[in-house]
């Protein structure tokens, strides 16, 4: 085949001079004419010559040796590429490799050899060679001869073919299967492969294994990291959950491995490689970006640079300015910067009314507007772009020491003002001061107490922003009596005054937006953790007990006046802030509903914040998500500490409830057992010279004896209970007989005449 041109030397020589002197368009016509002449002449011959399949490319390569002009030679080399002279088809090596690359991920389980690569790359050539050899032997489609013929062809490869096989082998073994095939194969076989591998190591070598795996996700610049470990044989828990120290170690290792994997999958050389590819494609190269002494970029020239190249220049300018602030090579967090440019950039870095976008999304008019602004700053000898803020995770250790965490400015808090009518002289009245409450005769405390002070026994929820309001279910009997007297006065006062409305500056999901009646429901919505839900259910029964809160420096975000949906950045960036609050929560003495709700609120908000930080995904974050959530210190270790603190606080609340129940039972037993003292106490409430006092004394004694019988009935067996009931019944019969005798005393007659109905027992007797 290599000597085909010797048979058609006359035809080739006839058009040789015309091809050398012609332009590219004319050369195509000449090549087509020469090809047609050679094909027609070859058919007319008795003994035809085997022609190359890419006959036009072979003719062009033949004429190329007669060219003398360097531009013509360069143009022909560009068209011919690296296709060898005896190439049977017109495909380039790159096109052949891309077409022959296997799509099945199972092909890449083992490293491919030259023999494996050659069968994929030159499958058509091997088939043709096999047919020729079988034709010589006089056999057809004999499979037993194919492998031998393929081996012979493989041994006799040309140097160009061997080089092509080596290049494909290195590429396929290093890159593996295509990304789409990897994703599908990983989804189906990753877990099973890891399980089989760990079991195989345990069975064959007796090894326990923990594996960290990472892979790219479909979204740009995102990763997925998975921990896989062997199942324990003797231990109850696996290594990652066996102790708190192991959990912390795994959490830190997880984060470090994720950072390393991100630099491995998304190297910083991608931009440079893409630029080199653009230059190889014939596009204009970008001008070099020159930096001043401070590291800020100087405005380059964009003459002759396409729009795509100008987008890359804008990206490089922003990246160089960001590097000055962070002192690292981290890329610009465009998602956060575009969402809040006034936070990250100096106010003069962008033109007025300019809408900042990712440089890859900028249009020509956007770049022209930005470039004109930069030219004006260059003329005024100012920096092109100045960053004033950065992500905490992007800053170096030296810059992070002097960094100040960003905190949003909160608006002034409004306090509802209510003017109560002075219906009762001893009730606490409210003044017009928004932050303080005047002290009454019963000693009402301020709404903002100083550290070290305690609340009075009558305060039910002073720590709440709504004041000392309490629900009817939480009120004690004495308070319910007083509240009934105050209903008419309160109704008249409400008709004459209006409450100050709360401003709508609080974010959705903030404690300040929750009404008092819905606070228990809000606490339950903060977390689905079972320990925390049990704590919220337990504190509901503390409303009947007066609350005495030991005041400490309680954080503002853990109160019902907090107007933010997210917690402050100190909890996310400063190490030890969360642990300090947990220690404070555990050590706080819970004595009633107010203190219990305050502690439960702080723990619930911290649980919700930990979940947000752990489940944070940059590509799924909303616009209102603070930037410090992505680099938060609230990891799995902090979440375990919060759950442990919830268990301790719940234990204290349950102990308080149990102690209160025991104390009430003892109080009832002691009061009921002391019949005389109780009777004297009851008798003090009625006139001493009337018969009503004697009747009331008899009834109170009967009630006390019933209570005593009930308590003794719980403690003793069934026989003793029946005896006590018989005693009570006998006493009742004796009293009824004495009261209903044929000869009643004058005293008894006066009782019947004076009292037409049975007198009800007092409130204190009912409390027993």
XYZ file of C-alpha atoms in Angstrom:
768
model
C 0.000 0.000 0.000
C 2.916 2.308 0.694
C 3.965 2.219 -3.007
C 0.566 3.096 -4.443
C 1.798 6.432 -5.747
C 4.434 4.731 -7.949
C 1.665 3.223 -10.070
C 0.083 6.656 -10.610
C 3.248 8.752 -10.871
C 2.140 10.378 -14.123
C -1.180 11.596 -12.747
C 0.451 12.985 -9.609
C 3.214 14.758 -11.549
C 0.654 16.336 -13.891
C -0.934 18.334 -11.061
C 2.144 18.810 -8.863
C 3.065 22.353 -9.931
C -0.534 23.508 -9.786
C -0.896 22.217 -6.202
C 2.306 23.941 -5.019
C 1.323 27.332 -6.471
C -2.400 27.211 -5.629
C -4.272 28.561 -2.592
C -6.032 26.409 -0.038
C -9.389 26.530 -1.824
C -7.824 25.650 -5.181
C -5.812 22.838 -3.616
C -9.014 21.157 -2.460
C -10.303 21.157 -6.048
C -6.989 19.742 -7.320
C -7.022 16.991 -4.693
C -10.570 16.013 -5.654
C -9.628 15.902 -9.360
C -6.511 13.792 -8.777
C -8.452 11.387 -6.569
C -11.149 10.864 -9.207
C -8.534 10.216 -11.944
C -6.684 7.678 -9.802
C -9.865 5.819 -8.796
C -11.180 5.598 -12.387
C -7.805 4.525 -13.761
C -7.396 1.896 -11.044
C -10.776 0.363 -11.926
C -9.870 0.127 -15.619
C -6.672 -1.776 -14.949
C -6.684 -5.566 -15.035
C -4.614 -5.767 -11.856
C -5.888 -3.067 -9.524
C -3.692 -1.541 -6.829
C -4.857 -1.416 -3.217
C -5.488 2.244 -2.443
C -5.585 3.919 0.983
C -9.052 4.514 2.358
C -8.168 8.170 3.050
C -6.943 8.751 -0.494
C -7.247 12.543 -0.415
C -5.154 12.742 2.772
C -2.541 10.449 1.197
C -2.368 12.651 -1.933
C -2.045 15.777 0.219
C 0.792 14.180 2.190
C 2.511 13.268 -1.088
C 2.361 16.859 -2.387
C 3.447 18.304 0.976
C 7.085 17.237 0.380
C 7.323 19.580 -2.618
C 6.270 22.740 -0.737
C 8.940 25.395 -0.005
C 6.987 28.260 1.588
C 6.949 28.038 5.420
C 3.378 29.303 5.716
C 2.151 26.665 3.263
C 4.051 23.945 5.113
C 2.597 25.081 8.446
C -0.939 25.136 7.002
C -0.556 21.637 5.574
C 0.810 20.312 8.860
C -2.192 21.766 10.660
C -4.519 19.927 8.287
C -2.596 16.650 8.301
C -1.836 16.611 12.012
C -0.005 13.531 13.295
C -1.675 11.060 10.939
C 1.053 8.728 9.625
C 1.493 8.077 5.939
C 0.090 4.574 6.047
C -2.897 5.535 8.195
C -5.860 3.515 6.959
C -8.466 6.128 7.989
C -8.711 9.870 8.370
C -9.127 9.922 12.201
C -6.571 11.724 14.357
C -5.056 9.881 17.360
C -7.129 11.995 19.770
C -10.352 11.245 17.924
C -9.504 7.550 17.739
C -8.762 7.414 21.498
C -12.010 9.212 22.400
C -14.079 6.923 20.166
C -12.436 3.728 21.410
C -12.464 4.549 25.126
C -14.649 1.988 26.954
C -17.721 3.357 28.702
C -18.138 0.351 31.001
C -16.559 1.068 34.411
C -15.881 -2.639 34.967
C -13.176 -2.477 32.262
C -11.062 -0.329 34.599
C -11.031 -2.719 37.573
C -7.498 -3.742 36.641
C -4.801 -1.726 34.914
C -5.061 -2.094 31.168
C -2.037 -3.457 29.285
C -0.805 -2.537 25.814
C -2.510 -5.621 24.432
C -5.874 -4.531 25.925
C -5.492 -0.995 24.582
C -4.478 -2.138 21.090
C -7.569 -4.323 20.746
C -9.768 -1.296 21.526
C -7.902 1.273 19.424
C -7.202 -0.782 16.298
C -10.135 -3.167 16.283
C -10.919 -2.484 12.622
C -7.317 -2.988 11.490
C -7.056 -6.275 13.396
C -10.315 -7.504 11.818
C -9.063 -6.684 8.299
C -5.757 -8.391 8.945
C -7.568 -11.464 10.250
C -9.738 -11.633 7.126
C -6.691 -11.372 4.860
C -4.864 -14.140 6.710
C -7.903 -16.412 6.737
C -8.346 -15.818 3.006
C -4.782 -16.951 2.440
C -5.427 -20.098 4.484
C -8.685 -20.779 2.663
C -10.876 -20.697 5.772
C -13.662 -18.324 6.761
C -14.824 -17.112 10.195
C -12.687 -19.572 12.099
C -12.513 -18.146 15.630
C -9.559 -20.320 16.556
C -7.308 -18.410 14.153
C -8.377 -14.885 15.211
C -6.358 -14.644 18.440
C -3.193 -15.785 16.686
C -3.685 -13.301 13.848
C -4.332 -10.478 16.359
C -1.131 -11.355 18.210
C 0.840 -11.261 14.971
C -0.586 -7.853 14.087
C 0.195 -6.571 17.606
C 3.832 -7.669 17.346
C 4.242 -5.953 13.948
C 2.792 -2.540 14.929
C 4.428 0.567 13.516
C 6.248 2.991 15.865
C 3.409 5.508 15.489
C 0.852 2.906 16.513
C 2.953 1.803 19.510
C 3.240 5.396 20.696
C -0.499 5.887 20.359
C -1.138 2.736 22.422
C 1.234 3.899 25.191
C -0.415 7.318 25.416
C -3.888 5.802 25.636
C -2.742 3.303 28.288
C -1.356 6.064 30.542
C -4.484 8.167 30.156
C -7.005 5.385 30.738
C -5.186 3.980 33.755
C -4.797 7.409 35.400
C -8.257 8.866 34.695
C -10.287 5.673 34.808
C -13.818 5.460 33.490
C -15.696 8.551 32.277
C -17.367 10.605 35.003
C -20.875 9.505 34.043
C -19.877 5.850 34.210
C -18.131 6.400 37.548
C -21.224 8.010 39.071
C -23.496 5.170 37.950
C -21.090 2.435 39.035
C -20.492 4.164 42.395
C -24.210 4.440 43.073
C -24.700 0.720 42.490
C -21.560 -0.867 43.907
C -19.775 1.466 46.383
C -21.367 0.236 49.614
C -21.262 -3.424 48.614
C -17.641 -3.168 47.485
C -16.591 -1.565 50.780
C -18.467 -4.206 52.786
C -16.926 -7.054 50.803
C -13.459 -5.549 51.097
C -13.631 -5.119 54.889
C -15.035 -8.628 55.352
C -12.321 -10.063 53.123
C -9.597 -8.357 55.164
C -11.136 -9.624 58.392
C -11.438 -13.202 57.128
C -8.053 -13.452 55.419
C -5.869 -11.215 57.582
C -7.855 -10.559 60.769
C -7.903 -6.774 60.234
C -10.357 -4.138 61.442
C -10.711 -1.322 58.904
C -11.959 2.276 58.860
C -12.077 3.890 55.415
C -12.638 7.523 54.415
C -13.951 7.870 50.865
C -14.621 11.043 48.890
C -15.860 11.761 45.388
C -17.120 14.635 43.309
C -20.760 15.629 43.229
C -22.739 16.861 40.262
C -22.610 20.483 41.454
C -19.393 22.402 40.847
C -16.820 22.610 43.667
C -18.734 20.156 45.868
C -17.718 16.868 47.459
C -19.239 13.901 49.223
C -17.257 12.296 52.061
C -18.266 8.951 53.585
C -16.842 7.006 56.546
C -16.971 3.212 56.361
C -15.720 0.888 59.092
C -15.762 -2.761 60.014
C -18.528 -4.101 62.223
C -17.268 -4.739 65.774
C -16.974 -8.336 66.931
C -16.628 -7.921 70.710
C -17.348 -4.244 71.342
C -20.874 -2.904 71.619
C -20.208 0.166 69.479
C -17.983 0.777 66.443
C -14.824 2.831 66.751
C -16.374 6.107 65.561
C -19.058 5.986 68.299
C -17.274 4.248 71.162
C -16.231 7.396 73.056
C -16.401 11.166 72.945
C -12.696 11.417 72.152
C -13.127 9.104 69.189
C -16.060 11.175 67.953
C -13.981 14.356 68.130
C -11.081 12.647 66.387
C -13.338 11.358 63.615
C -14.971 14.770 63.208
C -11.619 16.517 62.839
C -10.321 13.844 60.489
C -13.493 14.104 58.445
C -13.018 17.850 57.963
C -9.307 17.582 57.151
C -9.889 14.806 54.656
C -12.641 16.868 53.010
C -10.290 19.844 52.643
C -7.551 17.656 51.198
C -9.989 15.982 48.793
C -11.246 19.332 47.573
C -7.717 20.419 46.683
C -7.191 17.025 45.027
C -10.328 17.111 42.883
C -10.474 20.874 42.279
C -6.872 21.969 41.936
C -6.047 25.631 41.520
C -4.290 24.900 38.248
C -7.578 24.383 36.406
C -7.710 28.000 35.305
C -4.177 27.861 33.958
C -4.898 24.615 32.116
C -8.033 26.062 30.567
C -6.058 29.087 29.432
C -3.455 26.834 27.808
C -6.194 24.916 26.013
C -7.656 28.154 24.702
C -4.253 29.198 23.428
C -3.823 25.830 21.704
C -7.186 26.286 20.009
C -5.881 29.414 18.340
C -7.464 32.007 20.658
C -5.671 35.140 21.728
C -3.592 34.726 24.885
C -4.481 36.845 27.910
C -2.167 39.676 28.942
C -0.112 39.134 32.061
C -1.611 40.567 35.256
C 0.954 42.797 36.991
C 0.762 43.358 40.764
C 1.988 46.376 42.702
C 4.118 46.268 45.851
C 1.070 45.623 48.057
C -0.132 42.769 45.876
C -3.065 44.611 44.316
C -3.529 44.117 40.556
C -2.888 46.842 38.020
C -5.347 47.335 35.177
C -4.147 45.367 32.111
C -4.906 46.099 28.485
C -7.854 44.283 26.945
C -7.186 45.240 23.331
C -7.785 42.261 21.072
C -9.140 40.105 23.911
C -12.468 38.390 23.338
C -15.361 38.606 25.792
C -14.493 35.267 27.328
C -10.928 36.396 27.887
C -12.137 39.645 29.470
C -14.292 37.631 31.865
C -11.176 35.739 32.915
C -9.287 39.031 33.425
C -12.064 40.290 35.723
C -11.890 37.048 37.685
C -8.105 37.339 38.065
C -8.368 40.955 39.276
C -10.901 40.056 41.975
C -8.904 36.995 42.978
C -5.658 38.952 43.352
C -7.399 41.565 45.524
C -8.998 38.830 47.651
C -5.582 37.261 48.160
C -4.277 40.533 49.648
C -6.890 40.341 52.417
C -6.801 36.598 53.127
C -3.097 35.949 52.469
C -4.107 32.584 50.958
C -4.747 31.247 47.467
C -8.433 30.570 48.149
C -10.825 31.499 45.320
C -13.341 34.292 45.709
C -16.618 33.023 47.266
C -18.743 34.469 44.491
C -22.005 33.153 45.910
C -21.591 35.137 49.129
C -20.026 38.201 47.485
C -22.776 38.481 44.872
C -25.428 38.068 47.565
C -24.016 40.867 49.767
C -21.409 42.960 47.903
C -21.573 45.862 50.367
C -20.350 43.545 53.132
C -17.338 42.142 51.278
C -16.274 45.019 48.995
C -15.372 48.640 49.523
C -18.171 50.978 48.508
C -16.076 52.599 45.739
C -14.883 49.344 44.165
C -17.990 49.059 41.970
C -19.731 51.725 39.866
C -23.039 53.171 41.024
C -25.993 50.984 40.166
C -23.787 48.105 39.046
C -25.224 44.617 39.624
C -22.360 42.315 40.505
C -22.371 38.842 38.957
C -20.005 35.938 38.686
C -17.453 36.907 35.989
C -18.438 33.913 33.862
C -22.011 35.340 33.710
C -21.006 38.915 32.848
C -21.961 40.276 29.453
C -19.991 42.671 27.294
C -21.919 45.721 28.545
C -21.311 44.715 32.185
C -17.582 44.353 31.566
C -17.448 47.705 29.733
C -19.186 49.464 32.633
C -16.860 47.876 35.181
C -13.754 48.521 33.075
C -14.637 52.195 32.648
C -14.952 52.546 36.430
C -11.564 50.865 36.909
C -9.931 53.169 34.371
C -11.194 56.161 36.374
C -9.772 54.668 39.582
C -6.484 53.987 37.813
C -6.300 57.633 36.734
C -6.951 58.671 40.353
C -4.169 56.284 41.508
C -6.577 54.132 43.511
C -6.794 50.388 43.908
C -9.096 48.667 41.442
C -10.883 46.386 43.930
C -10.605 46.405 47.729
C -12.020 43.587 49.844
C -12.990 44.532 53.400
C -14.357 41.137 54.525
C -13.738 37.476 53.779
C -14.866 34.015 54.827
C -13.238 32.859 58.045
C -12.206 29.588 56.436
C -10.334 31.411 53.652
C -8.143 33.574 55.899
C -4.678 32.574 57.027
C -3.812 32.111 60.697
C -1.913 35.401 60.841
C -4.831 37.392 59.423
C -7.366 35.478 61.489
C -5.742 36.581 64.749
C -6.614 40.228 64.047
C -9.960 39.518 62.374
C -13.195 40.828 63.886
C -16.249 38.535 63.458
C -19.100 40.268 61.659
C -22.284 40.921 63.631
C -25.438 42.400 62.195
C -26.609 45.592 63.849
C -29.788 44.872 65.768
C -32.526 47.452 66.007
C -33.631 48.908 69.317
C -35.925 46.632 71.227
C -39.431 47.860 71.986
C -41.121 47.016 75.260
C -44.857 46.823 75.499
C -46.301 49.469 77.862
C -49.532 48.792 79.706
C -51.282 51.060 82.174
C -53.270 49.095 84.753
C -55.979 50.746 86.806
C -55.167 51.057 90.525
C -58.150 48.876 91.488
C -56.187 47.102 94.193
C -53.818 49.188 96.278
C -51.454 46.290 96.934
C -51.069 45.133 93.283
C -47.996 46.086 91.282
C -48.684 49.011 88.914
C -46.860 49.553 85.642
C -45.152 52.860 84.852
C -44.359 54.407 81.445
C -40.683 53.373 81.561
C -40.097 50.697 78.869
C -37.296 48.823 80.631
C -38.093 49.028 84.345
C -41.067 48.181 86.577
C -41.701 50.055 89.813
C -41.499 48.033 93.046
C -44.808 47.527 94.853
C -45.513 46.651 98.418
C -44.967 42.981 97.562
C -41.569 43.652 96.074
C -41.927 43.165 92.311
C -38.544 42.913 90.603
C -37.197 44.785 87.570
C -37.625 43.343 84.095
C -33.840 43.572 83.612
C -32.261 42.364 86.871
C -28.618 42.800 87.641
C -26.360 39.762 88.172
C -26.624 38.250 91.599
C -30.239 39.281 92.329
C -33.116 36.859 92.786
C -36.759 37.030 91.826
C -39.595 37.245 94.400
C -41.831 34.290 95.086
C -44.847 35.835 93.317
C -43.082 36.305 89.936
C -44.083 33.620 87.444
C -42.282 34.621 84.250
C -40.294 37.772 84.859
C -37.537 36.679 82.489
C -39.959 36.746 79.606
C -40.336 39.898 77.593
C -44.108 40.008 78.036
C -43.922 40.738 81.773
C -45.468 38.809 84.667
C -48.447 37.351 82.814
C -49.341 33.761 83.647
C -51.983 31.391 82.306
C -54.899 30.132 84.361
C -53.554 26.606 84.252
C -50.316 27.700 85.929
C -51.839 29.955 88.600
C -52.089 28.870 92.210
C -55.480 28.847 94.018
C -54.698 32.011 95.948
C -53.735 33.792 92.769
C -56.876 32.572 91.017
C -59.000 34.149 93.768
C -57.282 37.476 93.354
C -57.493 37.271 89.589
C -61.285 36.883 89.798
C -61.497 40.122 91.757
C -59.374 41.928 89.205
C -61.312 40.807 86.097
C -63.761 43.750 86.016
C -61.002 46.286 86.582
C -58.762 44.683 83.981
C -61.584 44.619 81.433
C -62.341 48.294 81.933
C -58.655 49.158 81.709
C -58.254 47.177 78.485
C -61.166 49.061 76.923
C -59.542 52.406 77.659
C -55.901 51.645 76.719
C -54.135 50.108 73.750
C -51.049 47.943 73.772
C -47.981 49.113 71.869
C -47.512 46.913 68.785
C -44.207 45.066 68.333
C -42.145 46.136 65.307
C -41.764 43.605 62.464
C -37.934 43.626 62.522
C -37.643 40.126 63.973
C -36.753 37.368 61.529
C -38.979 34.400 60.815
C -38.352 31.640 63.332
C -36.975 34.016 65.979
C -38.091 33.683 69.630
C -39.296 37.293 69.680
C -42.019 36.473 67.138
C -43.576 33.724 69.264
C -46.663 34.614 71.359
C -46.664 33.597 75.008
C -49.359 30.970 74.495
C -47.360 29.275 71.699
C -43.986 29.091 73.432
C -44.243 25.424 74.398
C -45.127 24.567 70.787
C -42.176 26.637 69.573
C -39.818 24.801 71.931
C -40.988 21.467 70.527
C -40.385 22.671 66.962
C -36.722 23.510 67.619
C -35.526 19.897 67.617
C -36.836 16.380 67.098
C -34.391 14.885 69.582
C -36.226 12.580 71.994
C -34.323 13.790 75.088
C -35.162 17.409 74.322
C -38.854 16.676 73.702
C -39.053 14.863 77.052
C -37.495 17.926 78.716
C -40.132 20.233 77.196
C -42.920 17.922 78.355
C -41.462 17.803 81.865
C -41.319 21.581 82.368
C -45.048 21.994 81.668
C -45.828 20.775 85.202
C -43.613 23.395 86.836
C -46.118 26.215 86.363
C -47.754 25.786 89.793
C -44.471 26.411 91.563
C -43.119 29.945 92.146
C -39.997 30.616 90.115
C -36.769 31.925 91.621
C -34.095 32.368 88.933
C -30.490 32.708 89.990
C -29.355 35.405 87.636
C -26.042 35.056 85.842
C -24.694 36.752 82.750
C -27.246 35.005 80.559
C -26.608 35.429 76.801
C -29.052 37.607 74.911
C -29.623 35.047 72.148
C -31.047 32.545 74.676
C -33.937 34.824 75.717
C -37.409 35.326 74.296
C -36.481 38.824 73.118
C -33.930 37.549 70.575
C -35.020 38.737 67.111
C -32.681 36.675 64.934
C -33.414 33.347 63.282
C -29.711 32.404 63.469
C -27.438 32.605 66.498
C -24.556 35.128 66.621
C -21.308 34.405 64.789
C -19.313 34.103 68.038
C -20.846 30.690 68.661
C -19.676 29.558 65.218
C -16.211 31.120 65.106
C -14.933 31.426 68.689
C -13.804 28.164 70.227
C -15.345 27.429 73.628
C -18.412 29.697 73.424
C -20.837 26.807 73.035
C -19.196 24.810 75.845
C -19.372 27.845 78.142
C -23.124 28.156 77.574
C -23.652 24.431 78.175
C -21.828 24.636 81.512
C -23.975 27.638 82.443
C -27.184 25.783 81.497
C -26.317 22.707 83.549
C -25.335 24.766 86.602
C -28.446 26.997 86.500
C -30.888 26.174 89.314
C -34.366 25.454 87.973
C -37.114 26.294 90.457
C -40.104 26.978 88.236
C -41.523 27.428 84.763
C -39.675 30.652 83.914
C -36.176 29.345 84.561
C -36.961 25.995 82.928
C -38.294 27.621 79.766
C -35.282 29.938 79.553
C -32.812 27.044 79.777
C -34.869 24.922 77.368
C -34.989 27.783 74.873
C -31.200 28.167 74.831
C -30.605 24.427 74.446
C -33.239 24.129 71.713
C -31.819 27.029 69.704
C -28.342 25.517 69.995
C -29.637 22.127 68.805
C -31.268 23.756 65.793
C -28.095 25.712 64.994
C -25.913 22.576 65.201
C -28.192 20.798 62.764
C -28.019 23.739 60.352
C -24.208 23.846 60.482
C -23.801 20.070 60.043
C -26.255 19.841 57.125
C -24.946 23.012 55.404
C -24.436 22.665 51.643
C -23.077 25.660 49.741
C -25.066 24.892 46.606
C -28.320 24.492 48.567
C -27.984 27.459 50.944
C -30.587 30.230 50.724
C -29.824 33.911 50.411
C -30.649 34.626 54.078
C -28.139 32.035 55.344
C -25.247 33.808 57.121
C -21.798 33.205 55.535
C -20.296 31.956 58.793
C -22.497 28.835 58.803
C -20.230 27.165 56.226
C -17.142 27.422 58.484
C -18.924 26.847 61.805
C -17.333 25.052 64.751
C -20.692 23.523 65.708
C -19.935 19.991 64.576
C -21.075 16.536 65.659
C -18.971 16.742 68.823
C -20.758 19.902 69.992
C -24.110 18.289 69.137
C -23.334 15.361 71.435
C -22.404 17.763 74.237
C -25.711 19.625 73.820
C -27.691 16.372 74.009
C -25.756 15.404 77.149
C -26.561 18.778 78.730
C -30.242 18.311 77.843
C -30.245 14.993 79.715
C -28.721 16.609 82.813
C -31.191 19.513 82.803
C -34.090 17.109 82.341
C -32.841 15.063 85.306
C -32.825 18.187 87.485
C -36.356 19.090 86.414
C -37.658 15.589 87.148
C -35.957 15.630 90.551
C -37.643 18.954 91.342
C -41.071 17.605 90.374
C -40.609 14.455 92.431
C -39.438 16.403 95.493
C -42.402 18.750 95.220
C -44.879 15.850 95.092
C -43.309 14.182 98.135
C -43.389 17.453 100.095
C -47.064 18.006 99.312
C -47.960 14.471 100.399
C -46.147 14.891 103.703
C -47.815 18.246 104.286
C -51.264 16.730 103.746
C -50.575 13.824 106.102
C -49.259 16.086 108.870
C -52.193 18.480 108.617
C -54.743 15.695 108.588
C -53.154 13.818 111.511
C -53.200 16.948 113.705
C -56.973 17.133 113.994
C -57.190 19.521 116.988
C -54.844 22.060 115.533
C -56.692 21.962 112.295
C -59.999 22.369 113.980
C -58.763 25.338 115.973
C -57.449 26.864 112.799
C -60.756 26.433 111.052
C -62.640 27.697 114.087
C -60.745 30.942 113.982
C -62.498 31.838 110.750
C -66.033 31.678 112.185
C -67.754 33.349 115.162
C -66.992 31.697 118.485
C -70.486 32.133 120.029
C -72.497 30.536 117.193
C -73.562 26.972 116.517
C -72.168 27.193 113.006
C -68.634 26.924 114.337
C -69.411 23.615 115.999
C -70.971 22.168 112.816
C -68.092 23.354 110.716
C -65.619 21.879 113.195
C -67.351 18.518 112.968
C -67.275 18.538 109.157
C -63.632 19.581 108.998
C -62.777 16.722 111.356
C -64.634 14.325 109.092
C -62.722 15.592 106.057
C -59.416 15.225 107.882
C -60.264 11.691 108.958
C -61.147 10.820 105.368
C -57.752 12.093 104.167
C -56.002 10.124 106.892
C -57.945 7.025 105.924
C -56.989 7.483 102.265
C -53.276 7.777 103.043
C -53.340 4.783 105.374
C -55.275 2.863 102.794
C -52.450 3.327 100.277
C -49.817 2.192 102.771
C -51.564 -0.762 104.470
C -53.249 -3.860 103.140
C -56.864 -4.375 102.208
C -57.881 -5.543 105.664
C -56.635 -2.401 107.404
C -58.387 -0.260 104.807
C -61.725 -1.883 105.582
C -61.164 -1.373 109.322
C -60.467 2.333 108.851
C -63.569 2.755 106.716
C -65.668 1.056 109.374
C -64.291 3.400 112.029
C -65.135 6.454 109.950
C -68.622 5.129 109.252
C -69.233 4.408 112.980
C -68.183 7.914 113.928
C -70.471 9.330 111.275
C -73.383 7.253 112.575
C -72.829 8.405 116.161
C -72.852 12.028 115.084
C -76.021 11.614 113.072
C -77.737 9.843 116.009
C -76.775 12.573 118.431
C -77.937 15.240 116.020
C -81.247 13.498 115.290
C -82.350 12.445 118.859
C -85.905 12.777 120.145
C -84.871 15.370 122.695
C -82.581 17.753 120.837
C -80.807 20.418 122.778
C -81.548 24.068 122.387
C -78.181 24.511 120.765
C -79.057 22.058 118.024
C -82.408 23.782 117.421
C -80.721 27.121 117.059
C -78.427 25.565 114.400
C -81.385 24.417 112.333
C -83.142 27.752 112.609
C -80.105 29.873 111.818
C -78.628 27.828 108.933
C -80.934 26.808 106.158
C -78.157 25.077 104.126
C -74.972 23.204 104.915
C -71.951 25.486 105.177
C -69.219 24.708 102.633
C -65.665 24.013 103.852
C -63.083 26.772 103.537
C -60.473 27.071 100.778
C -57.655 25.815 103.052
C -59.643 22.702 103.881
C -60.068 22.031 100.180
C -56.312 22.331 99.674
C -55.780 19.457 102.057
